[in-house]
Amino acid sequence: MSNENLEIKYFQIGDEPNIYIAYDIESIKVYLLNLINENIKNGNEFGNDSLEMVVEDINDGKYKDVGSDYEYNDDNGDSVKVSCHYPKEVVEQLGTDQVLVIDLEEW
């Protein structure tokens, strides 16, 4: 499937302080479920509760497409756009089954 005609979207899900970058919400759900399964397989289920809550928010429709110009306040109180975290060239190279995650609490 060619991604040249698809639009990359920026999603904020539930109350999570993360922005997920992907072509659609379903690929984010698959990404999170794969993370959960990988954690279980590796015997490291720490954090799965949080991931499962995000999946539940997706199932409940508690997400929004915020766009690349979405701004938040960093630890210094400065307004920052989410698009500053990944260069446009990186985002444009996303495959249709790939997801990037910006953890706003770490920035």
CSV table of C-alpha atoms in Angstrom, one decimal:
chain,number,residue,atom,x,y,z
A,1,MET,CA,0.0,0.0,0.0
A,2,SER,CA,1.4,3.3,-1.0
A,3,ASN,CA,1.5,6.0,1.6
A,4,GLU,CA,2.0,9.0,-0.8
A,5,ASN,CA,-1.8,9.9,-0.7
A,6,LEU,CA,-2.3,9.3,3.0
A,7,GLU,CA,-2.2,12.0,5.6
A,8,ILE,CA,-0.1,11.5,8.7
A,9,LYS,CA,-2.1,12.4,11.9
A,10,TYR,CA,-1.2,13.4,15.4
A,11,PHE,CA,-3.4,11.9,18.1
A,12,GLN,CA,-3.8,12.7,21.7
A,13,ILE,CA,-5.5,9.8,23.5
A,14,GLY,CA,-7.5,10.1,26.7
A,15,ASP,CA,-5.5,11.9,29.5
A,16,GLU,CA,-2.2,10.5,28.3
A,17,PRO,CA,0.6,13.1,28.1
A,18,ASN,CA,1.7,11.5,24.8
A,19,ILE,CA,1.1,12.3,21.1
A,20,TYR,CA,1.0,9.4,18.8
A,21,ILE,CA,1.9,10.0,15.1
A,22,ALA,CA,0.4,7.5,12.6
A,23,TYR,CA,-1.9,7.3,9.6
A,24,ASP,CA,-4.9,6.2,11.6
A,25,ILE,CA,-6.0,5.3,15.1
A,26,GLU,CA,-6.3,1.6,14.3
A,27,SER,CA,-2.5,1.3,13.7
A,28,ILE,CA,-1.9,2.9,17.1
A,29,LYS,CA,-4.1,0.3,18.7
A,30,VAL,CA,-2.3,-2.5,17.0
A,31,TYR,CA,1.0,-1.0,18.0
A,32,LEU,CA,0.0,-0.8,21.7
A,33,LEU,CA,-1.5,-4.4,21.7
A,34,ASN,CA,1.8,-5.6,20.2
A,35,LEU,CA,3.7,-3.8,23.0
A,36,ILE,CA,1.5,-5.4,25.6
A,37,ASN,CA,2.0,-8.9,24.1
A,38,GLU,CA,5.8,-8.4,23.7
A,39,ASN,CA,6.0,-7.4,27.4
A,40,ILE,CA,4.0,-10.5,28.4
A,41,LYS,CA,6.2,-12.7,26.3
A,42,ASN,CA,9.4,-11.2,27.9
A,43,GLY,CA,8.0,-11.5,31.4
A,44,ASN,CA,8.0,-7.7,31.9
A,45,GLU,CA,4.4,-6.6,32.3
A,46,PHE,CA,5.3,-3.4,34.1
A,47,GLY,CA,3.4,-0.6,32.4
A,48,ASN,CA,0.9,-2.9,30.7
A,49,ASP,CA,-1.9,-1.4,32.8
A,50,SER,CA,-1.2,2.0,31.4
A,51,LEU,CA,-1.1,0.7,27.8
A,52,GLU,CA,-4.3,-1.2,28.3
A,53,MET,CA,-6.0,2.0,29.5
A,54,VAL,CA,-4.9,3.8,26.3
A,55,VAL,CA,-6.3,0.9,24.2
A,56,GLU,CA,-9.5,1.2,26.2
A,57,ASP,CA,-9.6,5.0,25.5
A,58,ILE,CA,-9.2,4.3,21.8
A,59,ASN,CA,-12.1,1.7,22.0
A,60,ASP,CA,-14.2,4.3,23.8
A,61,GLY,CA,-13.5,7.0,21.2
A,62,LYS,CA,-11.6,9.1,23.7
A,63,TYR,CA,-9.0,10.5,21.3
A,64,LYS,CA,-8.6,13.5,19.0
A,65,ASP,CA,-6.5,14.4,16.0
A,66,VAL,CA,-4.5,17.4,17.3
A,67,GLY,CA,-2.4,18.1,14.2
A,68,SER,CA,1.3,18.8,13.9
A,69,ASP,CA,0.8,22.4,15.1
A,70,TYR,CA,-0.6,21.3,18.5
A,71,GLU,CA,1.1,23.2,21.2
A,72,TYR,CA,1.8,22.4,24.9
A,73,ASN,CA,3.7,24.0,27.7
A,74,ASP,CA,7.1,22.4,28.5
A,75,ASP,CA,8.6,22.3,32.0
A,76,ASN,CA,9.8,25.9,31.6
A,77,GLY,CA,6.3,27.1,30.7
A,78,ASP,CA,7.4,27.7,27.0
A,79,SER,CA,4.9,26.9,24.3
A,80,VAL,CA,6.2,24.1,22.0
A,81,LYS,CA,4.7,22.5,18.9
A,82,VAL,CA,4.7,18.7,18.7
A,83,SER,CA,6.1,18.9,15.2
A,84,CYS,CA,9.5,20.1,16.6
A,85,HIS,CA,10.2,16.6,18.1
A,86,TYR,CA,10.5,14.8,14.8
A,87,PRO,CA,11.8,16.4,11.6
A,88,LYS,CA,9.3,16.5,8.8
A,89,GLU,CA,11.6,14.1,6.8
A,90,VAL,CA,11.3,11.5,9.5
A,91,VAL,CA,7.5,11.7,9.8
A,92,GLU,CA,7.1,11.6,6.0
A,93,GLN,CA,9.0,8.3,6.0
A,94,LEU,CA,6.6,6.5,8.3
A,95,GLY,CA,5.2,3.3,6.9
A,96,THR,CA,1.5,2.7,7.1
A,97,ASP,CA,2.0,0.3,10.0
A,98,GLN,CA,4.4,2.4,12.0
A,99,VAL,CA,3.8,4.7,14.9
A,100,LEU,CA,5.9,7.4,16.5
A,101,VAL,CA,5.3,8.4,20.1
A,102,ILE,CA,6.1,11.8,21.7
A,103,ASP,CA,6.1,11.6,25.4
A,104,LEU,CA,5.5,15.2,26.4
A,105,GLU,CA,6.5,14.5,30.0
A,106,GLU,CA,10.0,13.8,28.9
A,107,TRP,CA,10.5,17.0,27.0
